[in-house]
Each structure stands twice: as structure tokens, then as C-alpha cells.
Amino acid sequence: MRAAALVGTLSVLLKDAQLCGSPLPGQHLSPGCILRRRTASKGKGEGQQPLEEMETLVFLFSFSALGVLYAMNTTPEFQEPYVILEIGVAVLVIVFVFYYLITRGNPPKDFLFFVFAEFCFTCVIDLTSALEYDSIISGFMDFYQKTGEPYLGSAYAIMMCYWDGIAHFILYLMMISRITDRRAYRTLGLFWAGSLCANMSVFITGIVAGKYGSEIRPAFWLNFLFLLMPVLGAVTLFTRPKDRPLIGGYNAQHAQTMKLIWRPLDLILVVLLLAAMAFTILRGLVALDSPLEACSIYLSQYEPYLKDPVGYPKVMMLHLLFYGLPLLGAFVYGLLKPGCTWMSDWTTFFAGAIIQCQWSHIGGSLHRHTTTPFRIPNDVFWTVLGANLLYAAVPVMVAVRVHSNPYFFLKIAPFPGQTGLPNSEEKDTKYKEK
């Protein structure tokens, strides 16, 4: 029976991981097991260094998800709604146990390693879903489109799956590499946390509030795990000590004495942030069905996609109105008021959120699964597209500005009696690469 075959395959993976620790006499180890033993022994011989090439192993193992999907797609017994939920939970548990067993000889110091490794597995599933809905591949997820999560066929969800299957997958592998090499990844982590928090909060709310609210199946509840983990990750990363010092010397003191008019780049960013705030308010009011004439004109002549019955565009505009707008205002304050050390973290977090949102929003409005009445009108196509791209770019430009030249955002704490430090790099604040 194929059910037995699937369970047997996963059992072999666990058995192989266990044998890596203590093989019996005469037993032959798989190539992957030999690689893990070799890297682990090398680590032990060098003062317990982390496992090397772990990101390669995670990358390759993640594609075993295709085997699970194929087995489920060709086995009718696996296609019942509650069975899909049960198999989903079981596979997630088995993947976690697999990574726990192969790293137990030299475990990673950061528990988020297991989160990233687990989510790499699901990235392959999301990418497969998007490719199958776009008719690029077939034979893996026909069953899931019917009895699993039918809302994944909406244009917004397809673009969301592309983002998760490509952008998040790359981020996970980069962060796994940094964790195993004992290097800092706080900036990457905050960017990921902002991206996935925005991703899942809009996705889950849009399902319930949109036209798919009556088609919720048991597999829907798995999505809360993917909302909980980035929230936990964000809290963990925000509370960790920063990789960079927060106190500056002469250069910071000099930068903070300059008025905004003498900082042309910051002046441009403030203007762009104010424009982004106005754009956020306009689209938020449109989502709230405001009777203002400007809202009616914008909805009918520029972005009718905001009223797509799938619900995701409306939910996203409300998220940006109630959560994004205060952050945009805070960034304006941070560019005006020196010493706002929180700017580096929150600009990174929000940059990840806004890029993910705008990718799914722009892509969804252009996708063929979006019906013609809700697409961008041809006569204003480039205007709307340019406005949305600029809206996504502004928070990213602010984050780059804060990280590339952070003196304005540092605290200044001179020694008693000190009037300043020589303007030299050797005696000023040093910065580590994140």
C-alpha cells in the first residue's frame, strides 16, 4: 500500500539519522550519513566547531517534499481533508526529529536553526503549489487544490507562494549558514521576521474575511504555525543584544549637530516617507469604503484590484493603515531626532514586510487569475505600477540609509570633561559586519 510506502520512506530517513551516531558492525552508511559523520568529527577535532555545509544538506533534503506530495497526489486515501492535516503534522514532526538527530552530536546553539530548516521543507511545497497553479508543472498538488487549501489558487496566494518558495528559501539557507558558522544574522533575521509576519497575517485574515471564508478545510489550521514562528523569532531577535555598539564618538556628535536642510539625502527620504504616508491613508480609506470622491476615483480608475472579492488586497491595505502608517511616521521622527537607536531594527523589519506585501499585491493585480475588471487599467498601468514600486522602495531606502551611515542614530556619551574626540576612524566607533 502506498501509505505504508510513504511511512516507510520517512522511517528510513529517521533510521539513517540514528545510525549516523552509532552504526552496528557490518552496516553500510549512506553518502549523506558519511558526510554528516565527517563534518561532525571535523568539528569535534577543532574545538567543537559547527557542522560545515549544513545548508547544503538542508537544501537537498528539502526537495524530499516532492516525494511526499507525489505519494499523496497518487493515493486517494491521503486526500481526505482530515488525513491531509494529520499527514501535514506528522511530516513536520518527522522533519524536526530528522534534523535534531543529525545535529545531536554537535547541536546548533540557536533554536531558530530548527525553525529555518523546517521551513525550508515547506518552501519547496509552496513553490510547487505556485508552479502547478501556473500550469508550469503538474502531478504533485492536484489533490491539495481540491481538498486542502483551495484559496492557494488565487492570484495573491500564488505570488505569496513564489515569494516564500524563492526569497524565504534563500534567506533560510543564508541564516542556517551563519548559525552553523557562529556568525551573526540579526539583520537577516529581522528582515525575514517582518516578511513572514506580514505574509501570514494578511494571508490568514484574507482567507477568513474574503470569498474563501466558506471553504476553510482542516489544513487551514497549519497556517497558524507559520504565523507563530516569525512572531516568536521577531521577539527573540529584537531582545538580543545588537551586533553594533549604540554609542558614538566625534563623528556621531558631528552628524547630529547638522540640521535636516544640510542633510539632503535625509530630507529627500522625509519627503518620500510623507508621500508614502499619504498613499497609505488613501488606500486605507478606499479599503474602508470611504465615500470621499478621491477614494471613488482612485478605486474605479487606478486600482480596482483593491475590491477584489478574494479579500487579500483589502486586508493588506488595512494592515498598512493601522500598522504601517505609525511606523512610517516613526521613521520621519527618527530622521529628525538624533539618537534614535531603534531605527536600525525597525526599518529592517518593516522593509521585509513592505517588500513582501507589495510583491504579492503588484503580482496579484497583474496575474492572469485576477479577472479583468479588477486589473490595472491600461491607460494608467505605468503610473500605478511606478507608484507601487516606489512605495515598496521607500522603506528599503530608509533601512539602507540607517545601516550604511548610522552616526546620526547613535547615542553620544562622552567621558567626564570630554569635549570631543579627534576625527579619526581609529578613535571613533567601530562597526562589525552583521
Coordinates of C-alpha atoms in Angstrom, one line a residue:
M1 CA 0.0 0.0 0.0
R2 CA 1.3 3.5 -0.8
A3 CA 0.5 4.7 2.7
A4 CA 2.9 2.1 4.0
A5 CA 5.5 3.1 1.4
L6 CA 5.3 6.8 2.5
V7 CA 5.6 6.0 6.2
G8 CA 8.4 3.5 5.4
T9 CA 10.4 6.2 3.5
L10 CA 10.2 8.6 6.3
S11 CA 11.1 5.9 8.8
V12 CA 14.2 5.1 6.7
L13 CA 15.3 8.8 7.0
L14 CA 15.0 8.7 10.8
K15 CA 16.8 5.3 11.0
D16 CA 19.6 6.6 8.8
A17 CA 19.9 9.7 11.0
Q18 CA 20.1 7.5 14.1
L19 CA 22.7 5.1 12.6
C20 CA 25.0 8.1 11.9
G21 CA 25.5 8.3 15.6
S22 CA 26.2 4.6 16.3
P23 CA 26.3 2.2 13.4
L24 CA 26.4 -1.5 14.1
P25 CA 29.3 -3.7 12.9
G26 CA 29.0 -4.5 9.2
Q27 CA 26.4 -1.8 8.5
H28 CA 26.9 0.4 5.5
L29 CA 26.3 4.1 5.9
S30 CA 24.6 6.3 3.2
P31 CA 26.6 9.0 1.5
G32 CA 24.7 11.7 3.4
C33 CA 25.4 9.9 6.7
I34 CA 29.1 9.7 5.8
L35 CA 29.1 13.4 5.1
R36 CA 27.4 14.2 8.4
R37 CA 29.8 12.0 10.4
R38 CA 32.8 13.5 8.6
T39 CA 31.7 17.1 9.2
A40 CA 30.8 16.3 12.8
S41 CA 34.1 14.6 13.5
K42 CA 35.9 17.5 11.9
G43 CA 34.0 19.9 14.2
K44 CA 34.9 17.9 17.3
G45 CA 38.6 17.9 16.3
E46 CA 38.6 21.7 16.1
G47 CA 37.2 22.7 19.4
Q48 CA 33.5 21.8 18.6
Q49 CA 33.2 23.9 15.5
P50 CA 29.8 23.9 13.9
L51 CA 28.8 21.4 11.2
E52 CA 30.0 22.5 7.8
E53 CA 27.9 22.5 4.7
M54 CA 24.7 22.1 6.7
E55 CA 22.9 24.5 4.4
T56 CA 23.7 22.1 1.5
L57 CA 22.2 19.2 3.4
V58 CA 19.1 21.2 4.3
F59 CA 18.8 22.4 0.7
L60 CA 18.9 18.8 -0.7
F61 CA 16.7 17.3 2.0
S62 CA 14.0 19.9 1.4
F63 CA 13.3 18.5 -2.0
S64 CA 12.2 15.3 -0.4
A65 CA 8.9 17.2 0.0
L66 CA 8.3 16.4 -3.7
G67 CA 8.2 12.7 -2.9
V68 CA 5.7 13.3 -0.1
L69 CA 3.5 15.4 -2.4
Y70 CA 3.6 12.9 -5.2
A71 CA 2.7 10.0 -2.9
M72 CA -0.3 11.9 -1.6
N73 CA -1.4 13.0 -5.0
T74 CA -1.5 9.5 -6.3
T75 CA -3.0 7.9 -3.2
P76 CA -6.8 8.6 -2.8
E77 CA -6.7 7.6 0.9
F78 CA -4.3 10.5 1.6
Q79 CA -6.6 13.1 0.0
E80 CA -9.3 13.4 2.7
P81 CA -9.3 16.8 4.5
Y82 CA -8.5 15.4 7.9
V83 CA -6.0 13.0 6.6
I84 CA -4.2 15.9 4.9
L85 CA -4.0 17.7 8.3
E86 CA -2.7 14.6 10.0
I87 CA -0.1 13.9 7.4
G88 CA 1.0 17.5 7.5
V89 CA 1.5 17.5 11.2
A90 CA 3.3 14.1 11.1
V91 CA 5.7 15.2 8.3
L92 CA 6.6 18.4 10.2
V93 CA 7.3 16.4 13.3
I94 CA 9.4 13.9 11.4
V95 CA 11.4 16.6 9.6
F96 CA 12.1 18.2 13.0
V97 CA 13.2 14.9 14.5
F98 CA 15.4 14.2 11.5
Y99 CA 17.3 17.5 11.9
Y100 CA 17.5 17.0 15.7
L101 CA 19.1 13.6 15.3
I102 CA 21.7 14.5 12.7
T103 CA 22.8 17.5 14.8
R104 CA 22.7 16.0 18.3
G105 CA 26.5 15.3 18.3
N106 CA 27.2 19.0 17.7
P107 CA 23.9 20.8 18.2
P108 CA 23.4 24.4 17.0
K109 CA 23.4 27.0 19.7
D110 CA 20.4 28.8 18.3
F111 CA 16.9 27.1 18.4
L112 CA 15.9 29.1 15.3
F113 CA 18.1 26.8 13.3
F114 CA 15.4 24.1 13.5
V115 CA 12.7 26.6 12.5
F116 CA 14.6 27.7 9.4
A117 CA 15.5 24.1 8.5
E118 CA 11.8 23.0 8.9
F119 CA 10.5 25.9 6.9
C120 CA 13.0 25.2 4.0
F121 CA 11.0 21.9 3.6
T122 CA 7.7 23.9 3.3
C123 CA 9.2 26.4 0.9
V124 CA 9.6 23.6 -1.6
I125 CA 5.9 22.8 -1.1
D126 CA 4.9 26.5 -1.6
L127 CA 7.0 26.8 -4.8
T128 CA 5.5 23.6 -6.1
S129 CA 2.0 24.9 -5.4
A130 CA 2.6 28.2 -7.3
L131 CA 4.2 26.4 -10.3
E132 CA 1.4 23.9 -10.5
Y133 CA -1.3 26.6 -10.4
D134 CA 0.5 28.4 -13.2
S135 CA 0.5 25.2 -15.2
I136 CA 4.3 25.0 -15.3
I137 CA 4.4 21.6 -13.7
S138 CA 1.7 19.0 -12.8
G139 CA 1.1 15.8 -10.9
F140 CA 2.0 17.0 -7.3
M141 CA -0.8 19.0 -5.8
D142 CA -4.0 18.4 -7.7
F143 CA -5.5 16.9 -4.5
Y144 CA -4.5 19.9 -2.4
Q145 CA -6.2 22.3 -4.7
K146 CA -9.5 20.5 -4.1
T147 CA -9.5 19.2 -0.5
G148 CA -6.5 21.0 1.1
E149 CA -6.4 24.8 0.6
P150 CA -8.3 25.9 -2.5
Y151 CA -7.6 29.6 -1.8
L152 CA -4.0 29.0 -2.8
G153 CA -5.2 29.3 -6.4
S154 CA -6.0 33.0 -6.0
A155 CA -3.6 35.4 -7.7
Y156 CA -2.4 36.9 -4.4
A157 CA -1.7 33.5 -2.9
I158 CA 0.2 32.3 -5.9
M159 CA 2.5 35.3 -5.7
M160 CA 2.8 34.8 -2.0
C161 CA 3.9 31.2 -2.6
Y162 CA 6.5 32.3 -5.1
W163 CA 8.0 34.7 -2.6
D164 CA 8.1 32.0 0.1
G165 CA 9.5 29.4 -2.2
I166 CA 12.3 31.6 -3.5
A167 CA 13.0 34.6 -1.3
H168 CA 12.3 33.0 2.0
F169 CA 14.1 29.8 0.9
I170 CA 17.3 31.8 0.2
L171 CA 17.0 33.7 3.5
Y172 CA 16.7 30.4 5.4
L173 CA 19.8 28.9 3.8
M174 CA 21.8 32.1 4.4
M175 CA 20.7 32.2 8.1
I176 CA 21.4 28.5 8.6
S177 CA 24.9 29.0 7.1
R178 CA 25.5 31.9 9.5
I179 CA 24.2 29.9 12.5
T180 CA 26.4 26.9 11.8
D181 CA 29.4 29.2 11.3
R182 CA 28.6 31.0 14.6
R183 CA 28.2 34.3 12.8
A184 CA 25.6 37.0 13.5
Y185 CA 22.4 37.0 11.4
R186 CA 20.3 39.5 13.3
T187 CA 19.7 41.9 10.3
L188 CA 18.7 39.0 8.0
G189 CA 16.5 37.5 10.8
L190 CA 14.6 40.8 11.3
F191 CA 14.1 41.1 7.6
W192 CA 12.7 37.6 7.4
A193 CA 10.5 38.1 10.5
G194 CA 8.9 41.2 9.0
S195 CA 8.4 39.5 5.7
L196 CA 6.8 36.3 7.1
C197 CA 4.7 38.2 9.7
A198 CA 3.2 40.4 7.0
N199 CA 2.8 37.4 4.7
M200 CA 0.9 35.2 7.1
S201 CA -1.2 37.9 8.9
V202 CA -2.6 39.1 5.6
F203 CA -3.0 35.5 4.3
I204 CA -4.9 34.2 7.3
T205 CA -7.1 37.2 7.7
G206 CA -7.8 37.4 4.0
I207 CA -9.0 33.8 3.9
V208 CA -11.5 34.4 6.7
A209 CA -12.7 37.8 5.5
G210 CA -12.7 37.1 1.8
K211 CA -14.8 34.9 -0.5
Y212 CA -12.9 31.7 0.6
G213 CA -14.2 32.1 4.2
S214 CA -16.8 29.4 3.5
E215 CA -14.2 27.0 2.1
I216 CA -12.0 26.6 5.1
R217 CA -10.7 23.0 5.4
P218 CA -8.7 21.4 8.3
A219 CA -5.4 22.1 6.6
F220 CA -6.1 25.8 7.2
W221 CA -5.0 25.5 10.8
L222 CA -1.5 24.6 9.9
N223 CA -1.0 28.2 8.8
F224 CA -1.0 29.4 12.4
L225 CA 2.3 27.6 13.0
F226 CA 3.8 29.8 10.2
L227 CA 2.4 32.9 11.9
L228 CA 3.5 32.0 15.4
M229 CA 7.1 31.1 14.5
P230 CA 8.0 34.5 12.9
V231 CA 6.4 36.3 15.8
L232 CA 8.5 34.3 18.2
G233 CA 11.5 34.8 16.0
A234 CA 11.0 38.6 15.9
V235 CA 10.6 38.8 19.7
T236 CA 13.8 36.7 20.1
L237 CA 15.8 38.8 17.7
F238 CA 14.6 42.2 19.0
T239 CA 15.5 41.2 22.5
R240 CA 19.0 40.1 21.6
P241 CA 22.0 42.5 22.0
K242 CA 22.8 44.4 18.9
D243 CA 25.8 43.4 16.8
R244 CA 26.8 47.1 16.6
P245 CA 27.6 49.4 19.5
L246 CA 25.0 52.1 20.3
I247 CA 27.3 54.8 21.4
G248 CA 29.2 57.1 19.0
G249 CA 32.1 59.5 19.3
Y250 CA 33.1 62.6 17.4
N251 CA 31.7 61.5 14.1
A252 CA 28.3 60.8 15.6
Q253 CA 28.4 64.1 17.6
H254 CA 29.2 66.0 14.4
A255 CA 26.5 64.3 12.3
Q256 CA 23.9 65.0 15.0
T257 CA 24.6 68.7 15.0
M258 CA 23.6 69.1 11.3
K259 CA 20.1 70.3 10.6
L260 CA 17.9 68.5 8.2
I261 CA 18.4 71.1 5.5
W262 CA 22.1 70.2 5.4
R263 CA 21.4 66.5 5.1
P264 CA 19.9 66.4 1.6
L265 CA 19.5 62.6 1.5
D266 CA 17.6 62.6 4.8
L267 CA 15.5 65.5 3.5
I268 CA 14.5 63.5 0.4
L269 CA 13.7 60.5 2.5
V270 CA 11.5 62.5 4.8
V271 CA 9.6 63.8 1.8
L272 CA 9.2 60.3 0.4
L273 CA 8.0 59.0 3.7
L274 CA 5.4 61.7 4.0
A275 CA 4.2 60.8 0.4
A276 CA 4.1 57.1 1.4
M277 CA 2.0 58.1 4.5
A278 CA -0.5 59.9 2.2
F279 CA -0.6 57.0 -0.1
T280 CA -1.2 54.6 2.8
I281 CA -4.1 56.7 4.1
L282 CA -5.7 57.0 0.6
R283 CA -5.7 53.3 0.0
G284 CA -6.7 52.5 3.6
L285 CA -9.8 54.8 3.2
V286 CA -10.6 53.0 -0.1
A287 CA -10.5 49.7 1.7
L288 CA -12.8 51.1 4.3
D289 CA -15.3 52.1 1.6
S290 CA -14.9 55.8 2.2
P291 CA -17.5 57.9 0.3
L292 CA -14.8 60.6 -0.5
E293 CA -14.7 61.4 -4.1
A294 CA -10.9 60.9 -4.2
C295 CA -11.3 57.4 -2.9
S296 CA -14.0 56.6 -5.5
I297 CA -11.9 57.9 -8.4
Y298 CA -8.8 56.0 -7.2
L299 CA -10.8 52.8 -6.9
S300 CA -12.5 53.0 -10.2
Q301 CA -9.8 54.5 -12.4
Y302 CA -6.5 53.3 -10.8
E303 CA -6.6 50.3 -8.6
P304 CA -9.9 48.3 -8.8
Y305 CA -7.9 45.4 -7.5
L306 CA -8.5 46.8 -4.0
K307 CA -12.0 45.5 -4.2
D308 CA -11.2 42.0 -5.5
P309 CA -13.6 39.7 -3.6
V310 CA -10.7 37.4 -2.6
G311 CA -10.2 39.8 0.3
Y312 CA -6.4 39.9 0.4
P313 CA -5.9 43.4 -1.1
K314 CA -8.4 45.0 1.3
V315 CA -6.8 43.2 4.3
M316 CA -3.3 44.3 3.2
M317 CA -4.4 48.0 2.9
L318 CA -5.9 47.8 6.4
H319 CA -2.7 46.3 7.8
L320 CA -0.7 49.1 6.3
L321 CA -3.1 51.7 7.5
F322 CA -3.1 50.5 11.1
Y323 CA 0.4 49.2 11.5
G324 CA 2.5 50.5 8.6
L325 CA 1.3 54.2 8.9
P326 CA 2.6 54.6 12.5
L327 CA 5.9 53.1 11.6
L328 CA 6.3 55.4 8.6
G329 CA 5.6 58.3 10.9
A330 CA 8.1 57.0 13.4
F331 CA 10.8 56.8 10.7
V332 CA 10.2 60.5 9.9
Y333 CA 10.7 61.3 13.6
G334 CA 13.8 59.1 13.6
L335 CA 15.3 61.1 10.7
L336 CA 14.6 64.4 12.5
K337 CA 15.5 63.5 16.1
P338 CA 19.1 62.3 16.6
G339 CA 20.0 59.3 18.8
C340 CA 17.0 57.0 17.8
T341 CA 18.9 53.7 18.2
W342 CA 15.7 51.7 17.4
M343 CA 15.8 52.9 13.8
S344 CA 18.2 50.1 12.6
D345 CA 15.9 47.3 13.8
W346 CA 12.5 48.6 12.9
T347 CA 13.5 49.9 9.4
T348 CA 14.8 46.4 8.7
F349 CA 11.7 44.7 10.0
F350 CA 9.4 47.0 8.1
A351 CA 11.4 46.7 4.9
G352 CA 10.9 43.0 4.9
A353 CA 7.2 43.4 5.5
I354 CA 6.6 46.0 2.8
I355 CA 8.6 44.2 0.1
Q356 CA 6.6 41.0 0.7
C357 CA 3.3 42.8 0.7
Q358 CA 4.0 44.8 -2.4
W359 CA 5.4 41.8 -4.3
S360 CA 2.1 39.9 -3.7
H361 CA -0.1 42.9 -4.3
I362 CA 1.6 44.0 -7.5
G363 CA 1.9 40.5 -8.8
G364 CA -1.6 39.6 -7.8
S365 CA -3.1 42.6 -9.6
L366 CA -1.2 41.6 -12.8
H367 CA -1.7 37.8 -12.6
R368 CA -4.0 36.1 -15.1
H369 CA -6.0 34.5 -12.3
T370 CA -7.3 38.0 -11.4
T371 CA -10.4 38.7 -13.5
T372 CA -10.2 41.6 -16.0
P373 CA -12.5 44.1 -14.1
F374 CA -10.0 44.1 -11.2
R375 CA -6.8 44.5 -13.1
I376 CA -5.0 47.8 -13.5
P377 CA -6.5 49.8 -16.4
N378 CA -4.2 50.0 -19.4
D379 CA -4.1 53.8 -19.7
V380 CA -2.7 54.2 -16.1
F381 CA -0.7 51.0 -16.0
W382 CA 2.7 52.5 -15.7
T383 CA 1.5 55.2 -13.3
V384 CA 0.1 52.7 -10.8
L385 CA 3.0 50.3 -11.2
G386 CA 5.5 53.1 -10.6
A387 CA 3.7 54.3 -7.6
N388 CA 3.5 50.8 -6.1
L389 CA 7.2 50.1 -6.8
L390 CA 8.2 53.4 -5.2
Y391 CA 6.0 52.7 -2.2
A392 CA 7.9 49.4 -1.7
A393 CA 11.3 51.1 -2.3
V394 CA 11.0 53.9 0.3
P395 CA 11.2 51.8 3.5
V396 CA 14.1 49.9 1.9
M397 CA 16.0 53.1 1.1
V398 CA 15.4 54.3 4.7
A399 CA 16.8 51.0 6.0
V400 CA 19.9 51.2 3.8
R401 CA 20.4 54.8 4.9
V402 CA 20.3 53.9 8.5
H403 CA 22.7 50.9 8.2
S404 CA 25.2 52.5 5.8
N405 CA 25.8 55.7 7.8
P406 CA 24.4 55.2 11.3
Y407 CA 26.2 58.0 13.2
F408 CA 23.0 60.1 13.4
F409 CA 21.2 57.3 15.1
L410 CA 23.7 56.6 17.9
K411 CA 23.7 57.8 21.4
I412 CA 26.5 60.1 22.5
A413 CA 28.0 59.6 25.9
P414 CA 31.3 61.5 26.3
F415 CA 33.6 60.9 29.2
P416 CA 33.6 63.4 32.1
G417 CA 35.3 66.6 30.9
Q418 CA 35.5 65.4 27.3
T419 CA 34.6 67.9 24.7
G420 CA 35.1 65.7 21.6
L421 CA 37.2 63.1 20.0
P422 CA 39.6 63.6 17.1
N423 CA 38.0 63.0 13.8
S424 CA 39.7 59.7 13.0
E425 CA 38.4 56.3 12.3
E426 CA 40.8 54.7 14.8
K427 CA 39.3 56.5 17.7
D428 CA 35.7 56.5 16.6
T429 CA 33.1 53.8 16.9
K430 CA 33.9 50.6 15.1
Y431 CA 31.2 48.6 13.4
K432 CA 31.1 44.9 12.8
E433 CA 29.6 43.2 9.8
K434 CA 26.2 41.7 10.7

